[in-house]
Short mmCIF file of C-alpha atoms and ligand atoms in Angstrom, two decimals:
data_model
loop_
_atom_site.label_atom_id
_atom_site.label_comp_id
_atom_site.label_asym_id
_atom_site.label_seq_id
_atom_site.Cartn_x
_atom_site.Cartn_y
_atom_site.Cartn_z
CA MET J 1 -32.45 2.45 -169.21
CA ASP J 2 -33.87 2.04 -165.70
CA ASN J 3 -35.81 4.83 -164.06
CA VAL J 4 -33.66 7.62 -162.63
CA LYS J 5 -34.01 7.26 -158.86
CA ILE J 6 -34.55 10.67 -157.28
CA GLY J 7 -33.52 11.54 -153.71
CA ILE J 8 -34.81 14.80 -152.23
CA ILE J 9 -32.89 16.56 -149.46
CA GLY J 10 -35.12 19.17 -147.81
CA THR J 11 -38.84 18.41 -148.11
CA GLY J 12 -40.19 21.90 -147.45
CA TYR J 13 -41.97 24.11 -149.98
CA ILE J 14 -39.82 23.66 -153.09
CA GLY J 15 -38.83 20.07 -152.29
CA ASN J 16 -42.52 19.18 -152.48
CA VAL J 17 -43.04 21.16 -155.71
CA HIS J 18 -40.24 19.19 -157.39
CA GLY J 19 -41.31 15.96 -155.72
CA ARG J 20 -44.83 16.18 -157.15
CA ILE J 21 -43.44 16.96 -160.62
CA PHE J 22 -40.79 14.20 -160.67
CA SER J 23 -43.36 11.68 -159.45
CA GLY J 24 -45.21 12.31 -162.75
CA ILE J 25 -42.17 12.25 -165.10
CA LYS J 26 -41.73 9.13 -167.21
CA GLY J 27 -38.31 7.61 -166.61
CA ALA J 28 -38.01 9.03 -163.08
CA GLU J 29 -39.14 7.80 -159.68
CA ILE J 30 -39.09 9.25 -156.18
CA ALA J 31 -36.79 6.87 -154.32
CA ALA J 32 -35.63 8.58 -151.12
CA LEU J 33 -36.31 11.60 -148.91
CA PHE J 34 -34.31 13.22 -146.14
CA ASP J 35 -35.14 16.25 -144.00
CA ILE J 36 -33.62 17.29 -140.68
CA VAL J 37 -37.23 17.48 -139.48
CA PRO J 38 -38.24 13.82 -140.12
CA GLU J 39 -42.01 14.49 -139.95
CA ARG J 40 -41.66 16.67 -143.06
CA ALA J 41 -40.12 13.83 -145.05
CA GLU J 42 -42.77 11.45 -143.69
CA ARG J 43 -45.57 13.82 -144.78
CA THR J 44 -44.05 14.11 -148.26
CA SER J 45 -43.63 10.34 -148.51
CA ARG J 46 -47.34 9.88 -147.80
CA THR J 47 -48.20 11.96 -150.89
CA ILE J 48 -45.50 11.02 -153.43
CA GLY J 49 -43.83 7.92 -151.97
CA GLY J 50 -40.10 7.44 -151.41
CA LYS J 51 -38.15 5.89 -148.55
CA VAL J 52 -37.79 8.21 -145.57
CA CYS J 53 -34.09 8.16 -144.71
CA GLY J 54 -32.45 8.93 -141.38
CA SER J 55 -29.36 10.56 -142.90
CA ARG J 56 -27.86 11.92 -146.12
CA GLU J 57 -25.63 8.83 -146.36
CA GLU J 58 -28.66 6.55 -146.30
CA LEU J 59 -30.34 8.66 -148.99
CA PHE J 60 -27.25 8.44 -151.22
CA ASP J 61 -27.46 4.64 -150.97
CA HIS J 62 -30.94 4.68 -152.52
CA CYS J 63 -30.76 7.17 -155.39
CA ASP J 64 -28.98 8.19 -158.62
CA ALA J 65 -29.85 11.89 -158.55
CA VAL J 66 -30.13 14.31 -155.64
CA LEU J 67 -32.31 17.41 -155.39
CA VAL J 68 -30.81 19.97 -152.99
CA CYS J 69 -33.88 21.80 -151.66
CA THR J 70 -32.59 23.11 -148.32
CA PRO J 71 -32.00 26.74 -147.24
CA ASN J 72 -29.31 28.69 -149.16
CA LYS J 73 -26.33 28.41 -146.80
CA THR J 74 -26.49 24.60 -146.78
CA HIS J 75 -26.27 24.17 -150.58
CA ILE J 76 -22.47 24.05 -150.84
CA GLU J 77 -22.02 21.32 -148.27
CA ILE J 78 -24.88 19.12 -149.47
CA ALA J 79 -24.20 19.57 -153.21
CA THR J 80 -20.46 18.85 -152.69
CA ASP J 81 -21.30 15.71 -150.73
CA ALA J 82 -23.68 14.55 -153.48
CA VAL J 83 -21.08 15.10 -156.24
CA ASP J 84 -18.48 13.26 -154.12
CA HIS J 85 -20.94 10.33 -153.97
CA GLU J 86 -21.07 10.41 -157.81
CA LYS J 87 -24.70 11.54 -157.95
CA HIS J 88 -26.40 13.73 -160.54
CA VAL J 89 -27.29 16.97 -158.75
CA PHE J 90 -30.13 19.43 -159.12
CA CYS J 91 -29.20 22.31 -156.80
CA GLU J 92 -31.82 24.92 -156.02
CA LYS J 93 -30.76 28.53 -156.37
CA PRO J 94 -28.61 30.12 -155.13
CA PHE J 95 -25.76 27.92 -156.36
CA ALA J 96 -23.72 28.99 -153.31
CA ILE J 97 -23.19 32.03 -151.10
CA GLY J 98 -20.11 34.17 -151.77
CA THR J 99 -17.67 34.00 -154.69
CA GLN J 100 -15.20 31.77 -152.85
CA ASP J 101 -17.72 29.01 -152.12
CA ALA J 102 -19.22 29.40 -155.61
CA LYS J 103 -15.73 28.89 -157.13
CA LYS J 104 -15.16 25.80 -154.99
CA LEU J 105 -18.53 24.30 -155.93
CA LEU J 106 -17.95 25.09 -159.61
CA GLU J 107 -14.66 23.18 -159.51
CA THR J 108 -16.35 20.27 -157.73
CA ALA J 109 -19.27 20.20 -160.18
CA GLU J 110 -16.93 20.31 -163.20
CA LYS J 111 -14.93 17.37 -161.86
CA GLY J 112 -18.10 15.39 -161.06
CA THR J 113 -19.24 12.39 -163.08
CA GLY J 114 -22.91 13.35 -163.33
CA VAL J 115 -25.18 16.16 -164.52
CA PHE J 116 -25.18 19.31 -162.36
CA GLN J 117 -28.15 21.61 -162.92
CA VAL J 118 -29.04 24.82 -161.04
CA GLY J 119 -32.65 25.76 -160.24
CA HIS J 120 -33.06 28.92 -162.30
CA ASN J 121 -36.55 27.81 -163.35
CA ARG J 122 -37.50 31.08 -165.03
CA ARG J 123 -35.43 30.24 -168.11
CA PHE J 124 -38.02 27.54 -168.82
CA ALA J 125 -41.12 29.68 -168.20
CA PRO J 126 -43.10 30.15 -171.45
CA ALA J 127 -43.20 33.97 -171.09
CA TYR J 128 -39.40 34.19 -170.85
CA ALA J 129 -38.88 31.55 -173.56
CA LYS J 130 -41.11 33.67 -175.83
CA LEU J 131 -39.12 36.81 -174.96
CA ARG J 132 -35.91 35.03 -175.85
CA SER J 133 -37.25 33.83 -179.19
CA LEU J 134 -38.45 37.37 -180.07
CA LEU J 135 -35.04 38.79 -179.15
CA GLN J 136 -33.32 36.31 -181.47
CA GLU J 137 -35.14 38.05 -184.37
CA ASP J 138 -34.66 41.68 -183.35
CA GLU J 139 -31.89 43.83 -181.93
CA ALA J 140 -32.60 44.95 -178.38
CA HIS J 141 -31.08 48.30 -177.30
CA SER J 142 -31.84 48.62 -173.61
CA ALA J 143 -34.19 47.42 -170.89
CA HIS J 144 -35.80 48.29 -167.59
CA VAL J 145 -36.07 45.38 -165.16
CA LYS J 146 -37.67 45.06 -161.74
CA MET J 147 -37.75 42.16 -159.33
CA ASN J 148 -39.59 43.02 -156.13
CA ARG J 149 -40.62 40.91 -153.20
CA GLY J 150 -43.52 41.61 -150.85
CA GLU J 151 -41.77 40.58 -147.65
CA LEU J 152 -38.91 38.57 -146.14
CA LYS J 153 -41.05 36.79 -143.54
CA ASN J 154 -42.13 33.52 -145.12
CA PRO J 155 -40.39 31.12 -144.61
CA ALA J 156 -38.90 32.83 -141.53
CA TRP J 157 -35.28 32.15 -142.57
CA THR J 158 -35.66 34.40 -145.68
CA GLY J 159 -35.17 37.42 -143.38
CA ASP J 160 -31.99 35.98 -141.83
CA VAL J 161 -28.95 37.13 -143.76
CA GLY J 162 -26.88 34.42 -142.05
CA VAL J 163 -28.98 31.81 -143.87
CA THR J 164 -29.83 33.56 -147.16
CA GLY J 165 -26.51 35.34 -147.77
CA GLY J 166 -28.51 38.57 -148.32
CA PHE J 167 -31.73 39.66 -149.99
CA LEU J 168 -30.24 39.55 -153.50
CA TYR J 169 -29.73 35.77 -153.09
CA GLU J 170 -33.46 35.30 -152.60
CA THR J 171 -35.64 36.18 -155.61
CA THR J 172 -33.55 38.89 -157.27
CA ILE J 173 -30.87 36.37 -158.29
CA HIS J 174 -33.39 34.73 -160.64
CA LEU J 175 -33.51 37.87 -162.77
CA PHE J 176 -29.72 38.32 -162.59
CA ASP J 177 -29.57 34.94 -164.30
CA MET J 178 -32.39 36.00 -166.64
CA ILE J 179 -30.67 39.16 -167.92
CA ARG J 180 -27.57 37.10 -168.82
CA TYR J 181 -29.82 34.56 -170.54
CA GLN J 182 -31.69 37.21 -172.53
CA PHE J 183 -29.06 39.88 -173.19
CA GLY J 184 -25.59 38.27 -172.89
CA GLU J 185 -22.56 38.56 -170.63
CA ILE J 186 -22.15 41.58 -168.36
CA ASP J 187 -19.17 43.87 -168.67
CA GLU J 188 -19.67 46.29 -165.75
CA LEU J 189 -22.18 47.62 -163.26
CA VAL J 190 -22.86 50.47 -160.85
CA ALA J 191 -25.22 50.08 -157.91
CA TYR J 192 -26.82 51.94 -155.00
CA GLY J 193 -28.49 50.30 -152.01
CA SER J 194 -30.17 51.28 -148.76
CA GLN J 195 -31.62 49.65 -145.67
CA HIS J 196 -35.17 50.20 -144.35
CA GLU J 197 -37.35 47.29 -143.18
CA TYR J 198 -34.83 44.55 -142.41
CA PRO J 199 -31.40 44.50 -140.75
CA GLU J 200 -29.63 44.35 -144.14
CA LEU J 201 -29.56 46.25 -147.45
CA ASP J 202 -33.08 45.81 -148.81
CA GLU J 203 -33.57 48.30 -151.70
CA PHE J 204 -31.40 48.34 -154.80
CA SER J 205 -30.93 50.38 -157.98
CA ILE J 206 -28.41 48.98 -160.46
CA ILE J 207 -27.22 49.80 -163.97
CA PHE J 208 -25.71 46.96 -166.00
CA LYS J 209 -23.61 47.37 -169.16
CA PHE J 210 -23.17 44.26 -171.29
CA LYS J 211 -20.16 43.24 -173.39
CA ASN J 212 -22.25 43.67 -176.57
CA GLY J 213 -23.11 47.32 -175.76
CA PHE J 214 -26.62 46.58 -174.40
CA HIS J 215 -27.49 48.28 -171.09
CA CYS J 216 -30.30 48.08 -168.55
CA THR J 217 -31.58 49.53 -165.31
CA PHE J 218 -32.61 47.12 -162.57
CA ALA J 219 -34.64 47.87 -159.41
CA SER J 220 -35.28 45.45 -156.55
CA SER J 221 -37.15 46.04 -153.28
CA SER J 222 -37.72 43.54 -150.48
CA ASP J 223 -40.85 45.14 -148.98
CA ALA J 224 -42.87 46.31 -151.95
CA SER J 225 -46.15 44.48 -151.05
CA TRP J 226 -47.34 41.97 -153.63
CA HIS J 227 -48.28 44.68 -156.14
CA PHE J 228 -48.70 43.03 -159.56
CA PRO J 229 -46.48 42.62 -161.45
CA PHE J 230 -43.69 42.33 -158.88
CA GLU J 231 -41.49 41.04 -161.66
CA ARG J 232 -41.27 42.79 -165.03
CA ILE J 233 -38.86 43.19 -167.94
CA GLU J 234 -39.40 45.95 -170.52
CA VAL J 235 -37.11 45.67 -173.53
CA PHE J 236 -36.69 48.50 -176.00
CA CYS J 237 -35.84 47.71 -179.64
CA HIS J 238 -36.20 49.75 -182.86
CA HIS J 239 -39.70 51.31 -182.50
CA ARG J 240 -40.69 48.32 -180.44
CA THR J 241 -41.24 47.53 -176.75
CA ILE J 242 -41.58 43.98 -175.47
CA MET J 243 -42.76 43.70 -171.89
CA THR J 244 -43.24 40.70 -169.62
CA GLN J 245 -45.49 40.90 -166.54
CA GLU J 246 -44.68 38.21 -164.00
CA MET J 247 -44.72 34.97 -165.99
CA GLU J 248 -48.36 35.62 -166.85
CA GLN J 249 -48.16 37.83 -169.87
CA LEU J 250 -45.95 39.17 -172.65
CA ILE J 251 -46.96 42.30 -174.55
CA ASP J 252 -45.25 43.07 -177.84
CA SER J 253 -45.80 46.60 -179.12
CA ARG J 254 -44.44 47.22 -182.64
CA GLY J 255 -44.20 50.22 -184.91
CA MET J 256 -45.68 53.65 -184.30
CA ASP J 257 -49.37 52.83 -184.71
CA ALA J 258 -49.96 51.57 -181.17
CA ASP J 259 -50.31 48.09 -182.62
CA PHE J 260 -49.63 45.43 -180.00
CA GLU J 261 -49.99 41.74 -179.42
CA THR J 262 -50.60 40.17 -176.01
CA HIS J 263 -49.58 36.61 -175.14
CA SER J 264 -51.22 35.35 -171.97
CA TYR J 265 -50.06 32.35 -169.94
CA ALA J 266 -52.55 32.91 -167.12
CA MET J 267 -54.47 29.70 -167.87
CA THR J 268 -51.33 27.53 -167.75
CA GLU J 269 -50.86 25.62 -164.47
CA LYS J 270 -48.49 27.51 -162.15
CA GLU J 271 -45.86 24.76 -162.07
CA GLU J 272 -45.59 24.92 -165.87
CA ARG J 273 -46.08 28.71 -166.11
CA TRP J 274 -43.10 29.15 -163.77
CA GLY J 275 -41.01 26.61 -165.71
CA TYR J 276 -40.67 24.03 -162.91
CA VAL J 277 -42.14 21.17 -164.96
CA GLN J 278 -39.88 21.90 -167.94
CA GLU J 279 -36.71 22.31 -165.81
CA ASP J 280 -37.36 18.98 -164.06
CA GLN J 281 -38.04 17.22 -167.37
CA GLY J 282 -34.83 18.85 -168.70
CA PHE J 283 -32.83 17.42 -165.77
CA ILE J 284 -34.06 13.89 -166.53
CA ASP J 285 -33.41 14.36 -170.27
CA ALA J 286 -29.85 15.56 -169.56
CA ILE J 287 -29.21 12.48 -167.39
CA ARG J 288 -30.79 9.98 -169.79
CA GLU J 289 -29.25 11.49 -172.94
CA GLY J 290 -25.88 12.32 -171.36
CA LYS J 291 -26.08 15.98 -172.39
CA GLU J 292 -25.31 19.32 -170.72
CA PRO J 293 -28.21 20.74 -168.70
CA ARG J 294 -29.79 24.06 -169.80
CA VAL J 295 -28.67 25.77 -166.56
CA THR J 296 -25.11 24.73 -165.77
CA ALA J 297 -22.93 25.08 -162.68
CA LEU J 298 -21.14 27.91 -164.53
CA ASP J 299 -24.49 29.73 -164.89
CA GLY J 300 -25.02 29.23 -161.16
CA PHE J 301 -21.56 30.61 -160.47
CA ARG J 302 -22.15 33.67 -162.71
CA SER J 303 -25.36 34.57 -160.89
CA VAL J 304 -23.53 34.47 -157.53
CA GLU J 305 -20.75 36.58 -159.04
CA LEU J 306 -23.34 39.21 -160.03
CA VAL J 307 -24.88 39.29 -156.54
CA GLU J 308 -21.44 39.73 -154.96
CA SER J 309 -20.47 42.40 -157.52
CA VAL J 310 -23.59 44.44 -156.69
CA TYR J 311 -22.86 44.24 -152.93
CA ASN J 312 -19.26 45.17 -153.66
CA ALA J 313 -20.28 48.16 -155.83
CA ILE J 314 -22.48 49.48 -153.00
CA LYS J 315 -19.82 48.92 -150.34
CA THR J 316 -17.02 50.59 -152.27
CA GLY J 317 -19.03 53.18 -154.22
CA ARG J 318 -17.13 51.99 -157.29
CA ARG J 319 -18.06 50.77 -160.75
CA ILE J 320 -17.34 47.03 -160.88
CA ARG J 321 -15.94 45.36 -163.98
CA LEU J 322 -16.59 41.66 -164.46
CA GLY J 323 -13.97 39.31 -165.87
N1 NAD U 1 -36.47 28.18 -157.76
C1 NAD U 1 -37.46 28.67 -157.06
O1 NAD U 1 -38.42 29.23 -157.59
C2 NAD U 1 -37.43 28.54 -155.56
C3 NAD U 1 -38.62 28.74 -154.81
C4 NAD U 1 -38.56 28.57 -153.42
C5 NAD U 1 -37.36 28.24 -152.81
N2 NAD U 1 -36.22 28.09 -153.56
C6 NAD U 1 -34.95 27.74 -152.92
O2 NAD U 1 -35.07 26.42 -152.40
C7 NAD U 1 -34.44 26.31 -151.12
C8 NAD U 1 -35.48 25.84 -150.09
O3 NAD U 1 -36.50 26.81 -149.96
P1 NAD U 1 -37.96 26.45 -149.37
O4 NAD U 1 -38.80 27.65 -149.62
O5 NAD U 1 -38.40 25.14 -149.87
O6 NAD U 1 -37.61 26.37 -147.80
P2 NAD U 1 -38.40 25.56 -146.68
O7 NAD U 1 -37.98 26.18 -145.40
O8 NAD U 1 -39.85 25.48 -147.02
O9 NAD U 1 -37.81 24.07 -146.81
C9 NAD U 1 -36.48 23.75 -146.50
C10 NAD U 1 -36.46 22.33 -145.87
O10 NAD U 1 -35.10 21.94 -145.71
C11 NAD U 1 -34.98 21.29 -144.44
N3 NAD U 1 -33.57 21.38 -144.06
C12 NAD U 1 -32.87 22.44 -143.58
N4 NAD U 1 -31.56 22.15 -143.44
C13 NAD U 1 -31.42 20.85 -143.84
C14 NAD U 1 -30.32 19.98 -143.93
N5 NAD U 1 -29.08 20.38 -143.60
N6 NAD U 1 -30.53 18.72 -144.38
C15 NAD U 1 -31.78 18.30 -144.71
N7 NAD U 1 -32.87 19.08 -144.63
C16 NAD U 1 -32.69 20.35 -144.22
C17 NAD U 1 -35.94 22.03 -143.53
O11 NAD U 1 -36.29 21.27 -142.40
C18 NAD U 1 -37.10 22.29 -144.50
O12 NAD U 1 -38.06 21.24 -144.46
C19 NAD U 1 -33.85 27.68 -150.83
O13 NAD U 1 -32.49 27.70 -151.19
C20 NAD U 1 -34.63 28.63 -151.72
O14 NAD U 1 -33.87 29.77 -152.10
C21 NAD U 1 -36.26 28.21 -154.91
#
């Protein structure tokens, strides 16, 4: 099979992360780049190659697979266009903004001829893969999860709710996907939110109940400074706590003798520690082997549904049941 020709739309921060990785994957090649700021695509082309295109249409003419790496609100339009052009699509998170658009994109993706993968990279991070394998062997009872962010200033659009869809669509959505991945489907949730630093809700406390009886608390702040770890999952099992810190470390404390094991991923390159390398390789494998990607359009849809359910719970003061 020929190399999979990759086209990148949006050559900002994450477009370049993926671009560097795909340029090193066997069986893939960077074929085309498009950014509404052409100098950005030109700069990227100088480092990883690829034809700088003047429009999306031109990019579609030169690739088999499209990476949607533009700001959140543009994902639906660009991903829909790529599916309509019969391309494989890797769509950065969030899948879409709002349940209605997410439903529309899900229908489009399911009718499409190619692979559709969503950029929930954390599923591939070694720390979270290890957590999942430990939880396959033991019964987890409950958990305490936090996903903080230091600021909503960089890039500037992350503080603009008209572009992001809201703070929860930024980093928090990654751990909404993660709790489904680790603990199963969610049955209901209650949530409280408040507004402090930014002109939108920016602090959240949530309780999730899962269909299998598992439950967890979840805290997320948008202005917490970069206090380490800003991302942590503590899982409580029978006389056992398993805790992740960022994607750097997993601590497994078993029994009542303060006996614990630490797994460190600090020496792994960031792009692998955060799962980007593995998710990109997984996208190429899914295309070449004609199989379902590890993060599907339905997973993308479910994470949007959770974001919207939390906003809805805060707005109405009600407990929200999921379907
Ligand atoms: N999975 C992750 O860990 C992760 C990390 C960072 C960002 N993201 C997501 O990736 C997306 C991009 O984020 P970023 O940090 O790279 O932003 P960025 O601002 O650094 O880059 C976005 C690029 O898209 C270009 N652009 C904007 N609208 C466009 C359009 N309609 N067509 C073509 N180009 C367009 C901009 O000029 C810019 O170069 C966001 O949705 C973000 O949520 C995911």
